[in-house]
PDB file of C-alpha atoms in Angstrom:
ATOM      1  CA  MET A   1     -23.197  13.261   7.053  1.00 41.00           C
ATOM      2  CA  PRO A   2     -19.256  13.708   6.745  1.00 47.00           C
ATOM      3  CA  LEU A   3     -16.942  13.263   9.686  1.00 53.00           C
ATOM      4  CA  SER A   4     -15.518  15.943  11.442  1.00 61.00           C
ATOM      5  CA  LYS A   5     -11.723  15.328  10.746  1.00 69.00           C
ATOM      6  CA  ASP A   6     -11.097  15.551  14.810  1.00 90.00           C
ATOM      7  CA  LYS A   7     -13.236  12.523  15.710  1.00 97.00           C
ATOM      8  CA  VAL A   8     -13.168   8.671  14.527  1.00 98.00           C
ATOM      9  CA  ILE A   9     -15.586   5.525  14.699  1.00 98.00           C
ATOM     10  CA  VAL A  10     -13.325   2.997  16.538  1.00 98.00           C
ATOM     11  CA  THR A  11     -14.998  -0.513  15.242  1.00 98.00           C
ATOM     12  CA  CYS A  12     -14.072  -3.590  17.227  1.00 98.00           C
ATOM     13  CA  ALA A  13     -14.508  -7.214  15.215  1.00 98.00           C
ATOM     14  CA  LEU A  14     -15.076  -9.690  18.151  1.00 98.00           C
ATOM     15  CA  THR A  15     -14.904 -13.109  16.863  1.00 97.00           C
ATOM     16  CA  GLY A  16     -14.444 -13.747  12.923  1.00 95.00           C
ATOM     17  CA  VAL A  17     -14.961 -17.495  11.686  1.00 93.00           C
ATOM     18  CA  LEU A  18     -11.569 -18.509  10.524  1.00 90.00           C
ATOM     19  CA  ALA A  19      -9.855 -18.639  13.595  1.00 93.00           C
ATOM     20  CA  LYS A  20     -10.177 -21.049  16.761  1.00 95.00           C
ATOM     21  CA  ARG A  21      -8.895 -20.885  20.304  1.00 96.00           C
ATOM     22  CA  ASP A  22      -6.205 -23.111  19.593  1.00 95.00           C
ATOM     23  CA  GLN A  23      -4.863 -20.341  17.621  1.00 95.00           C
ATOM     24  CA  CYS A  24      -5.889 -17.875  20.155  1.00 97.00           C
ATOM     25  CA  PRO A  25      -7.668 -18.731  23.464  1.00 97.00           C
ATOM     26  CA  TYR A  26      -9.108 -15.236  24.148  1.00 98.00           C
ATOM     27  CA  LEU A  27     -12.023 -15.460  21.016  1.00 98.00           C
ATOM     28  CA  PRO A  28     -15.469 -15.323  22.338  1.00 98.00           C
ATOM     29  CA  TYR A  29     -17.437 -18.325  20.892  1.00 98.00           C
ATOM     30  CA  SER A  30     -21.280 -17.625  23.195  1.00 98.00           C
ATOM     31  CA  PRO A  31     -23.361 -15.395  23.446  1.00 98.00           C
ATOM     32  CA  VAL A  32     -22.566 -14.479  26.917  1.00 98.00           C
ATOM     33  CA  GLU A  33     -18.733 -14.536  26.175  1.00 98.00           C
ATOM     34  CA  ILE A  34     -19.393 -12.195  22.669  1.00 98.00           C
ATOM     35  CA  GLY A  35     -21.697 -10.051  25.437  1.00 98.00           C
ATOM     36  CA  GLU A  36     -18.473  -9.606  27.391  1.00 98.00           C
ATOM     37  CA  GLU A  37     -15.698  -8.814  24.888  1.00 98.00           C
ATOM     38  CA  ALA A  38     -18.093  -6.272  23.604  1.00 98.00           C
ATOM     39  CA  ARG A  39     -18.348  -4.283  27.000  1.00 98.00           C
ATOM     40  CA  ARG A  40     -15.085  -4.631  27.079  1.00 98.00           C
ATOM     41  CA  ALA A  41     -14.570  -2.905  23.237  1.00 98.00           C
ATOM     42  CA  TYR A  42     -17.354  -0.109  24.337  1.00 98.00           C
ATOM     43  CA  GLU A  43     -15.116   0.754  27.446  1.00 98.00           C
ATOM     44  CA  ALA A  44     -12.004   0.820  25.665  1.00 98.00           C
ATOM     45  CA  GLY A  45     -13.130   2.911  23.200  1.00 98.00           C
ATOM     46  CA  ALA A  46     -15.213   1.236  20.473  1.00 98.00           C
ATOM     47  CA  ALA A  47     -18.297   2.548  18.692  1.00 98.00           C
ATOM     48  CA  VAL A  48     -19.282  -0.224  16.856  1.00 98.00           C
ATOM     49  CA  VAL A  49     -18.816  -4.455  17.267  1.00 98.00           C
ATOM     50  CA  HIS A  50     -18.602  -6.444  14.374  1.00 98.00           C
ATOM     51  CA  ILE A  51     -19.896 -10.066  14.592  1.00 98.00           C
ATOM     52  CA  HIS A  52     -20.193 -13.569  13.526  1.00 98.00           C
ATOM     53  CA  GLY A  53     -22.212 -15.444  14.858  1.00 98.00           C
ATOM     54  CA  ARG A  54     -20.629 -18.690  16.300  1.00 97.00           C
ATOM     55  CA  GLU A  55     -21.851 -22.069  17.899  1.00 97.00           C
ATOM     56  CA  PRO A  56     -21.085 -22.209  21.333  1.00 96.00           C
ATOM     57  CA  ASP A  57     -19.374 -25.380  22.020  1.00 94.00           C
ATOM     58  CA  THR A  58     -17.290 -25.526  19.121  1.00 96.00           C
ATOM     59  CA  GLY A  59     -16.914 -22.086  17.929  1.00 96.00           C
ATOM     60  CA  ASP A  60     -18.031 -23.215  14.209  1.00 96.00           C
ATOM     61  CA  GLN A  61     -19.891 -20.792  12.193  1.00 96.00           C
ATOM     62  CA  SER A  62     -23.820 -20.359  12.821  1.00 97.00           C
ATOM     63  CA  TRP A  63     -26.263 -18.949  10.843  1.00 98.00           C
ATOM     64  CA  SER A  64     -29.204 -19.254  13.402  1.00 98.00           C
ATOM     65  CA  ALA A  65     -31.381 -16.907  14.009  1.00 98.00           C
ATOM     66  CA  ASP A  66     -32.033 -17.365  17.605  1.00 98.00           C
ATOM     67  CA  ILE A  67     -27.819 -17.448  18.579  1.00 98.00           C
ATOM     68  CA  TYR A  68     -27.550 -13.984  16.616  1.00 98.00           C
ATOM     69  CA  GLY A  69     -30.659 -12.986  18.905  1.00 98.00           C
ATOM     70  CA  GLN A  70     -28.923 -14.163  22.079  1.00 98.00           C
ATOM     71  CA  ILE A  71     -25.836 -12.549  20.716  1.00 98.00           C
ATOM     72  CA  LYS A  72     -27.666  -9.068  20.257  1.00 98.00           C
ATOM     73  CA  GLU A  73     -29.202  -9.114  23.952  1.00 98.00           C
ATOM     74  CA  GLU A  74     -26.274 -10.090  25.139  1.00 98.00           C
ATOM     75  CA  VAL A  75     -24.246  -7.296  23.935  1.00 98.00           C
ATOM     76  CA  SER A  76     -27.424  -4.737  24.293  1.00 98.00           C
ATOM     77  CA  LYS A  77     -27.593  -5.140  28.179  1.00 98.00           C
ATOM     78  CA  ARG A  78     -24.199  -4.660  28.826  1.00 98.00           C
ATOM     79  CA  SER A  79     -23.087  -1.386  26.593  1.00 98.00           C
ATOM     80  CA  PRO A  80     -24.906   0.732  24.345  1.00 98.00           C
ATOM     81  CA  ILE A  81     -22.310  -0.373  21.605  1.00 98.00           C
ATOM     82  CA  ILE A  82     -23.603  -0.738  17.898  1.00 98.00           C
ATOM     83  CA  VAL A  83     -24.317  -3.742  16.430  1.00 98.00           C
ATOM     84  CA  ASN A  84     -23.076  -5.086  13.346  1.00 98.00           C
ATOM     85  CA  PHE A  85     -23.774  -8.613  12.069  1.00 98.00           C
ATOM     86  CA  SER A  86     -21.284 -10.110   9.459  1.00 98.00           C
ATOM     87  CA  THR A  87     -23.594 -11.639   6.184  1.00 98.00           C
ATOM     88  CA  GLY A  88     -19.958 -13.088   5.071  1.00 96.00           C
ATOM     89  CA  GLY A  89     -20.476 -16.121   3.289  1.00 96.00           C
ATOM     90  CA  PHE A  90     -24.381 -16.875   3.859  1.00 97.00           C
ATOM     91  CA  ASN A  91     -24.076 -17.801   0.247  1.00 97.00           C
ATOM     92  CA  MET A  92     -21.453 -20.524   0.632  1.00 96.00           C
ATOM     93  CA  GLY A  93     -22.094 -24.373   0.129  1.00 94.00           C
ATOM     94  CA  VAL A  94     -25.800 -23.794  -0.650  1.00 95.00           C
ATOM     95  CA  ASP A  95     -27.047 -23.005  -4.213  1.00 91.00           C
ATOM     96  CA  SER A  96     -30.946 -22.428  -3.978  1.00 97.00           C
ATOM     97  CA  GLU A  97     -32.161 -18.943  -3.429  1.00 97.00           C
ATOM     98  CA  GLU A  98     -34.785 -20.142  -0.607  1.00 97.00           C
ATOM     99  CA  ALA A  99     -31.512 -21.852   1.146  1.00 98.00           C
ATOM    100  CA  LYS A 100     -29.438 -18.705   1.087  1.00 98.00           C
ATOM    101  CA  LYS A 101     -32.633 -16.744   2.198  1.00 98.00           C
ATOM    102  CA  GLU A 102     -32.993 -19.051   4.778  1.00 98.00           C
ATOM    103  CA  ARG A 103     -29.379 -18.096   6.005  1.00 98.00           C
ATOM    104  CA  LEU A 104     -29.989 -14.516   6.003  1.00 98.00           C
ATOM    105  CA  ALA A 105     -33.145 -14.789   8.036  1.00 98.00           C
ATOM    106  CA  TYR A 106     -30.801 -13.572  11.011  1.00 98.00           C
ATOM    107  CA  VAL A 107     -30.410 -10.217   9.604  1.00 98.00           C
ATOM    108  CA  TRP A 108     -34.326  -9.362   9.392  1.00 98.00           C
ATOM    109  CA  LYS A 109     -35.210 -11.165  12.158  1.00 98.00           C
ATOM    110  CA  THR A 110     -32.726  -9.780  14.913  1.00 98.00           C
ATOM    111  CA  LYS A 111     -32.494  -6.432  13.290  1.00 98.00           C
ATOM    112  CA  PRO A 112     -28.776  -5.541  14.035  1.00 98.00           C
ATOM    113  CA  GLU A 113     -28.076  -1.804  13.440  1.00 98.00           C
ATOM    114  CA  MET A 114     -25.649  -2.354  10.717  1.00 98.00           C
ATOM    115  CA  ALA A 115     -24.857  -5.367   8.756  1.00 98.00           C
ATOM    116  CA  ALA A 116     -21.790  -6.020   6.680  1.00 98.00           C
ATOM    117  CA  LEU A 117     -22.644  -6.389   2.546  1.00 98.00           C
ATOM    118  CA  ASN A 118     -19.458  -8.153   0.848  1.00 98.00           C
ATOM    119  CA  MET A 119     -19.506  -5.946  -2.571  1.00 98.00           C
ATOM    120  CA  GLY A 120     -17.720  -8.762  -5.084  1.00 97.00           C
ATOM    121  CA  SER A 121     -16.218 -11.822  -5.334  1.00 97.00           C
ATOM    122  CA  MET A 122     -12.374 -12.528  -5.517  1.00 96.00           C
ATOM    123  CA  ASN A 123      -9.456 -15.257  -4.483  1.00 96.00           C
ATOM    124  CA  TYR A 124      -9.327 -15.494  -1.005  1.00 94.00           C
ATOM    125  CA  ALA A 125      -6.511 -17.282   0.302  1.00 92.00           C
ATOM    126  CA  LYS A 126      -3.310 -17.011   2.857  1.00 88.00           C
ATOM    127  CA  TYR A 127      -0.110 -18.118   1.883  1.00 89.00           C
ATOM    128  CA  SER A 128       2.629 -18.932   4.810  1.00 87.00           C
ATOM    129  CA  GLU A 129       6.671 -18.228   3.813  1.00 87.00           C
ATOM    130  CA  LYS A 130       7.936 -20.741   6.142  1.00 87.00           C
ATOM    131  CA  ARG A 131       5.641 -23.579   4.758  1.00 90.00           C
ATOM    132  CA  LYS A 132       6.130 -22.162   1.069  1.00 93.00           C
ATOM    133  CA  GLY A 133       2.745 -22.999   0.520  1.00 94.00           C
ATOM    134  CA  PHE A 134      -1.357 -21.570   0.991  1.00 94.00           C
ATOM    135  CA  VAL A 135      -2.517 -21.902   4.696  1.00 89.00           C
ATOM    136  CA  PHE A 136      -6.165 -21.733   3.020  1.00 89.00           C
ATOM    137  CA  ASP A 137      -7.289 -20.953  -0.307  1.00 92.00           C
ATOM    138  CA  PHE A 138     -10.875 -20.867  -1.528  1.00 94.00           C
ATOM    139  CA  VAL A 139     -13.090 -18.831  -3.934  1.00 95.00           C
ATOM    140  CA  PHE A 140     -15.168 -16.059  -1.937  1.00 96.00           C
ATOM    141  CA  PRO A 141     -18.162 -15.579  -4.236  1.00 96.00           C
ATOM    142  CA  ASN A 142     -20.289 -12.776  -4.016  1.00 97.00           C
ATOM    143  CA  PRO A 143     -22.289 -12.070  -7.578  1.00 97.00           C
ATOM    144  CA  PHE A 144     -24.576  -9.261  -7.366  1.00 98.00           C
ATOM    145  CA  SER A 145     -27.630 -11.748  -7.552  1.00 98.00           C
ATOM    146  CA  ASP A 146     -26.658 -13.125  -4.041  1.00 98.00           C
ATOM    147  CA  ILE A 147     -25.965  -9.088  -2.704  1.00 98.00           C
ATOM    148  CA  LEU A 148     -29.141  -8.186  -3.897  1.00 98.00           C
ATOM    149  CA  LEU A 149     -30.656 -11.303  -1.264  1.00 98.00           C
ATOM    150  CA  ALA A 150     -28.523  -9.708   1.285  1.00 98.00           C
ATOM    151  CA  THR A 151     -29.852  -6.017   0.387  1.00 98.00           C
ATOM    152  CA  ASP A 152     -33.238  -7.340   0.780  1.00 98.00           C
ATOM    153  CA  ALA A 153     -32.863  -8.890   3.915  1.00 98.00           C
ATOM    154  CA  MET A 154     -30.857  -5.560   5.556  1.00 97.00           C
ATOM    155  CA  ARG A 155     -34.292  -3.406   4.174  1.00 97.00           C
ATOM    156  CA  ALA A 156     -36.439  -5.691   5.659  1.00 97.00           C
ATOM    157  CA  GLY A 157     -35.053  -5.063   9.204  1.00 97.00           C
ATOM    158  CA  GLY A 158     -34.443  -1.973   8.578  1.00 96.00           C
ATOM    159  CA  VAL A 159     -30.365  -2.161   9.065  1.00 97.00           C
ATOM    160  CA  LYS A 160     -28.036  -0.165   7.672  1.00 97.00           C
ATOM    161  CA  PRO A 161     -25.247  -1.706   5.180  1.00 98.00           C
ATOM    162  CA  GLU A 162     -21.563  -1.856   5.371  1.00 98.00           C
ATOM    163  CA  LEU A 163     -19.804  -2.215   2.298  1.00 98.00           C
ATOM    164  CA  GLU A 164     -16.948  -4.422   2.439  1.00 98.00           C
ATOM    165  CA  CYS A 165     -14.572  -3.503  -0.409  1.00 98.00           C
ATOM    166  CA  PHE A 166     -11.483  -6.076  -1.230  1.00 98.00           C
ATOM    167  CA  ASP A 167     -10.082  -4.084  -3.864  1.00 97.00           C
ATOM    168  CA  LEU A 168     -10.693  -1.084  -5.860  1.00 95.00           C
ATOM    169  CA  GLY A 169     -13.667  -2.710  -8.157  1.00 96.00           C
ATOM    170  CA  HIS A 170     -15.595  -3.563  -5.057  1.00 98.00           C
ATOM    171  CA  ILE A 171     -16.548   0.334  -4.412  1.00 97.00           C
ATOM    172  CA  HIS A 172     -18.081   0.858  -8.384  1.00 96.00           C
ATOM    173  CA  ASN A 173     -20.265  -2.184  -7.626  1.00 97.00           C
ATOM    174  CA  ALA A 174     -22.376  -0.229  -5.473  1.00 97.00           C
ATOM    175  CA  GLU A 175     -23.191   2.419  -8.359  1.00 96.00           C
ATOM    176  CA  PRO A 176     -25.587   0.171 -10.070  1.00 97.00           C
ATOM    177  CA  LEU A 177     -27.304  -1.020  -6.749  1.00 97.00           C
ATOM    178  CA  LEU A 178     -27.389   2.469  -5.632  1.00 95.00           C
ATOM    179  CA  THR A 179     -29.160   3.318  -9.324  1.00 96.00           C
ATOM    180  CA  MET A 180     -31.524   0.492  -9.036  1.00 95.00           C
ATOM    181  CA  GLY A 181     -32.892   1.556  -5.697  1.00 95.00           C
ATOM    182  CA  ALA A 182     -31.304  -1.706  -3.662  1.00 96.00           C
ATOM    183  CA  LEU A 183     -28.907   1.149  -2.103  1.00 95.00           C
ATOM    184  CA  LYS A 184     -29.213   4.417  -0.433  1.00 92.00           C
ATOM    185  CA  GLY A 185     -26.781   7.033  -0.058  1.00 83.00           C
ATOM    186  CA  PRO A 186     -24.937   8.032   1.712  1.00 92.00           C
ATOM    187  CA  GLN A 187     -22.599   4.754   2.441  1.00 95.00           C
ATOM    188  CA  GLN A 188     -20.094   3.820   4.652  1.00 97.00           C
ATOM    189  CA  TYR A 189     -17.349   1.259   2.770  1.00 98.00           C
ATOM    190  CA  SER A 190     -14.997  -0.682   4.711  1.00 98.00           C
ATOM    191  CA  PHE A 191     -11.917  -1.221   2.757  1.00 98.00           C
ATOM    192  CA  ILE A 192     -10.263  -4.166   3.642  1.00 98.00           C
ATOM    193  CA  LEU A 193      -6.674  -4.780   2.873  1.00 98.00           C
ATOM    194  CA  GLY A 194      -4.223  -7.481   3.779  1.00 95.00           C
ATOM    195  CA  VAL A 195      -6.134 -10.412   2.001  1.00 95.00           C
ATOM    196  CA  LEU A 196      -4.291 -12.193  -0.320  1.00 95.00           C
ATOM    197  CA  GLY A 197      -6.659 -12.492  -3.723  1.00 96.00           C
ATOM    198  CA  GLY A 198      -7.322  -8.392  -2.905  1.00 96.00           C
ATOM    199  CA  VAL A 199      -5.711  -5.455  -2.677  1.00 96.00           C
ATOM    200  CA  ALA A 200      -2.049  -5.359  -1.716  1.00 96.00           C
ATOM    201  CA  PRO A 201      -2.010  -3.568   2.106  1.00 97.00           C
ATOM    202  CA  THR A 202      -0.079   0.055   1.380  1.00 97.00           C
ATOM    203  CA  ALA A 203      -1.032   2.980   2.001  1.00 97.00           C
ATOM    204  CA  GLU A 204      -1.319   4.058  -1.483  1.00 97.00           C
ATOM    205  CA  ASN A 205      -3.682   1.591  -2.102  1.00 98.00           C
ATOM    206  CA  LEU A 206      -5.660   2.897   0.957  1.00 98.00           C
ATOM    207  CA  LEU A 207      -5.027   7.077  -0.407  1.00 98.00           C
ATOM    208  CA  ALA A 208      -6.465   5.377  -3.891  1.00 97.00           C
ATOM    209  CA  MET A 209      -9.551   3.676  -2.476  1.00 98.00           C
ATOM    210  CA  SER A 210     -10.401   6.534   0.042  1.00 97.00           C
ATOM    211  CA  ARG A 211     -10.618   8.868  -3.141  1.00 96.00           C
ATOM    212  CA  GLN A 212     -13.224   7.024  -4.500  1.00 96.00           C
ATOM    213  CA  VAL A 213     -16.255   7.699  -2.690  1.00 95.00           C
ATOM    214  CA  ARG A 214     -18.602  10.468  -2.345  1.00 93.00           C
ATOM    215  CA  PRO A 215     -17.712  13.123   0.100  1.00 92.00           C
ATOM    216  CA  ASP A 216     -20.964  12.680   2.019  1.00 93.00           C
ATOM    217  CA  ASP A 217     -20.035   8.650   2.601  1.00 96.00           C
ATOM    218  CA  THR A 218     -17.767   7.081   5.463  1.00 97.00           C
ATOM    219  CA  TRP A 219     -15.315   4.999   5.172  1.00 98.00           C
ATOM    220  CA  GLU A 220     -13.110   2.696   7.359  1.00 98.00           C
ATOM    221  CA  VAL A 221     -10.040   0.623   7.206  1.00 98.00           C
ATOM    222  CA  ILE A 222      -9.349  -3.368   8.179  1.00 98.00           C
ATOM    223  CA  GLY A 223      -5.813  -4.436   7.981  1.00 97.00           C
ATOM    224  CA  ILE A 224      -5.510  -7.662   8.057  1.00 96.00           C
ATOM    225  CA  SER A 225      -2.712  -9.544  10.514  1.00 93.00           C
ATOM    226  CA  LYS A 226       0.540  -7.970  11.197  1.00 90.00           C
ATOM    227  CA  VAL A 227       0.120  -4.624   8.745  1.00 94.00           C
ATOM    228  CA  GLN A 228      -3.079  -3.780  11.006  1.00 97.00           C
ATOM    229  CA  TRP A 229      -1.724  -1.261  12.911  1.00 98.00           C
ATOM    230  CA  LYS A 230       0.212   0.569   9.308  1.00 97.00           C
ATOM    231  CA  LEU A 231      -3.216   0.670   7.884  1.00 98.00           C
ATOM    232  CA  VAL A 232      -4.426   2.093  11.300  1.00 98.00           C
ATOM    233  CA  ALA A 233      -2.094   4.726  11.786  1.00 98.00           C
ATOM    234  CA  ALA A 234      -2.448   5.692   7.880  1.00 98.00           C
ATOM    235  CA  ALA A 235      -6.463   6.112   7.784  1.00 98.00           C
ATOM    236  CA  LEU A 236      -6.116   8.191  10.776  1.00 98.00           C
ATOM    237  CA  VAL A 237      -3.824  10.830   8.725  1.00 97.00           C
ATOM    238  CA  LEU A 238      -6.459  10.339   6.326  1.00 97.00           C
ATOM    239  CA  GLY A 239      -9.541  11.322   7.626  1.00 97.00           C
ATOM    240  CA  GLY A 240     -10.999   7.484   7.703  1.00 98.00           C
ATOM    241  CA  ASN A 241     -12.406   5.804  10.344  1.00 98.00           C
ATOM    242  CA  ILE A 242     -10.641   2.664  11.900  1.00 98.00           C
ATOM    243  CA  ARG A 243     -11.404  -1.235  12.927  1.00 98.00           C
ATOM    244  CA  VAL A 244      -9.433  -3.486  15.095  1.00 98.00           C
ATOM    245  CA  GLY A 245     -10.217  -6.918  16.728  1.00 98.00           C
ATOM    246  CA  LEU A 246      -9.193 -10.775  16.981  1.00 98.00           C
ATOM    247  CA  GLU A 247     -11.185 -11.036  13.540  1.00 98.00           C
ATOM    248  CA  ASP A 248      -8.404  -9.614  11.875  1.00 97.00           C
ATOM    249  CA  ASN A 249      -4.993  -9.723  14.154  1.00 97.00           C
ATOM    250  CA  PHE A 250      -4.413 -11.377  17.351  1.00 97.00           C
ATOM    251  CA  TYR A 251      -1.215  -8.988  18.032  1.00 98.00           C
ATOM    252  CA  LEU A 252      -0.285  -5.599  19.686  1.00 97.00           C
ATOM    253  CA  ASP A 253       2.762  -5.370  18.102  1.00 95.00           C
ATOM    254  CA  PRO A 254       3.770  -5.373  14.005  1.00 92.00           C
ATOM    255  CA  ALA A 255       5.949  -7.889  14.831  1.00 92.00           C
ATOM    256  CA  GLY A 256       3.359 -11.037  15.718  1.00 92.00           C
ATOM    257  CA  LYS A 257       5.259 -11.095  19.222  1.00 95.00           C
ATOM    258  CA  GLU A 258       2.474  -9.507  21.520  1.00 97.00           C
ATOM    259  CA  MET A 259      -0.667 -11.622  21.642  1.00 97.00           C
ATOM    260  CA  ALA A 260      -3.922  -9.245  23.310  1.00 98.00           C
ATOM    261  CA  LYS A 261      -5.925 -11.015  25.881  1.00 98.00           C
ATOM    262  CA  GLY A 262      -8.765 -10.162  24.364  1.00 98.00           C
ATOM    263  CA  ASN A 263     -10.223  -7.370  22.264  1.00 98.00           C
ATOM    264  CA  GLY A 264     -10.218  -4.994  24.873  1.00 98.00           C
ATOM    265  CA  PRO A 265      -6.253  -4.427  24.231  1.00 98.00           C
ATOM    266  CA  LEU A 266      -6.457  -4.052  20.630  1.00 98.00           C
ATOM    267  CA  VAL A 267      -9.185  -1.300  20.765  1.00 98.00           C
ATOM    268  CA  GLU A 268      -6.882   0.261  23.416  1.00 98.00           C
ATOM    269  CA  LYS A 269      -3.890   0.814  21.259  1.00 98.00           C
ATOM    270  CA  ALA A 270      -6.132   1.766  18.561  1.00 98.00           C
ATOM    271  CA  VAL A 271      -7.700   4.897  20.622  1.00 98.00           C
ATOM    272  CA  ARG A 272      -4.189   5.937  22.055  1.00 98.00           C
ATOM    273  CA  LEU A 273      -3.198   5.931  18.439  1.00 98.00           C
ATOM    274  CA  ALA A 274      -6.122   8.228  17.480  1.00 98.00           C
ATOM    275  CA  ARG A 275      -5.632  10.491  20.320  1.00 98.00           C
ATOM    276  CA  ASP A 276      -2.056  10.942  19.886  1.00 97.00           C
ATOM    277  CA  ILE A 277      -3.021  12.322  16.493  1.00 96.00           C
ATOM    278  CA  GLY A 278      -5.798  14.412  17.634  1.00 97.00           C
ATOM    279  CA  ARG A 279      -8.577  12.801  17.070  1.00 98.00           C
ATOM    280  CA  GLU A 280     -11.014  11.446  19.752  1.00 98.00           C
ATOM    281  CA  PRO A 281     -12.870   8.138  19.269  1.00 98.00           C
ATOM    282  CA  MET A 282     -17.073   9.134  19.141  1.00 98.00           C
ATOM    283  CA  THR A 283     -19.591   7.672  21.370  1.00 98.00           C
ATOM    284  CA  PRO A 284     -22.106   5.017  19.989  1.00 98.00           C
ATOM    285  CA  ASP A 285     -24.084   7.975  19.906  1.00 98.00           C
ATOM    286  CA  GLU A 286     -22.329  10.117  17.769  1.00 98.00           C
ATOM    287  CA  ALA A 287     -21.404   7.416  15.586  1.00 98.00           C
ATOM    288  CA  ARG A 288     -25.390   6.650  15.181  1.00 97.00           C
ATOM    289  CA  ALA A 289     -25.391  10.332  13.713  1.00 96.00           C
ATOM    290  CA  ALA A 290     -22.297  10.119  11.688  1.00 96.00           C
ATOM    291  CA  LEU A 291     -23.348   6.664   9.803  1.00 96.00           C
ATOM    292  CA  GLY A 292     -26.865   8.099   9.540  1.00 94.00           C
ATOM    293  CA  ILE A 293     -28.130   5.003  11.482  1.00 93.00           C
ATOM    294  CA  GLY A 294     -31.732   4.470  10.619  1.00 84.00           C
ATOM    295  CA  LYS A 295     -31.907   6.695   8.153  1.00 82.00           C
ATOM    296  CA  ALA A 296     -30.648   3.881   5.323  1.00 78.00           C
ATOM    297  CA  TRP A 297     -33.519   3.122   3.955  1.00 78.00           C
ATOM    298  CA  GLY A 298     -35.548   6.438   4.137  1.00 68.00           C
TER     299      GLY A 298
END
C-alpha cells in the first residue's frame, strides 16, 4: 500500500561487513551484541533492522544459518522490530550454483520478514582524496541468474524482498522478474547513493530514481558516508523512507568529526529530522502493513 506522507519507515543497518572495530569500536559482531543494538534502534524509533551475519570473534562475514538463526532469536526476544537479512555477496568467491544455494540456505531456514536483494552488477569502490588512491576496488556481480537464486530462497521462506538499487538501471531490472513471476508487486526499493561505481549522491538523482517506481511501491534512501544526512533530508521531503546505521555511516555530523556511539544515536537524529518536518516514524506493525509483510508471494 502507498505510504501516508506524514509517516516514515526508519530502517537501521546495524552491522555491514566491510568495516571492522578498528574503524568503529561500536560495531556489533555477536548475535547478542546485534540483538542489543537492534533493541536500541527500536527504542530510538526504527521499525526495521538490516543485518549482515558476522563471525562473533572476528567480525568476518558469515553465511551460517545457525548464526543467522541466533541473530533473529536475539533480536526478536528484545523487541518487535522487523528483521531484514542481507544477501549481498552470497555469490562472491564461489562458482557453482549448489554452493550459492548453500550460502542462501539461511534465508529460507530462518525466515526473516525481509531480505535485501541486489538488483544489478557494478564496479564497487572507495576512493581516498588524501591517498590519491582506492581504499578498495572490486566488481560486485549480480547477474539475473544469481538474482533468481536469491528470489527462490526468499519465496521458499515467505520473505519480503527489498530491492537494492545502486543506479537507475537497477530499478528497471525488476521488470522482467515481475513479468516472469519471480517477483510480485508492490515492491520495496532501496536507492543506494554514495558508492563509487553507482549513481552520484545528489538530491536530483534521488528524485529521478523515486519517479521510476509505481504508485503502490515504496522506497527508501541509503546514503553512504558523509552524504547520508543530506540524502535523508531529501528523502523526507520527497515522501520516501530512510535508512541510517553504522553499516552506512559512523558519524552524527556531515563533517565526519562526531562518531556515533552505536546505532541508537543515528536513529535518534533521523527521527528528529523526520519530526522537524512533520513526519512521524512508523511503529513496526505500521511498517508491516505499509510494506505488505507476509503478502510478498500471495
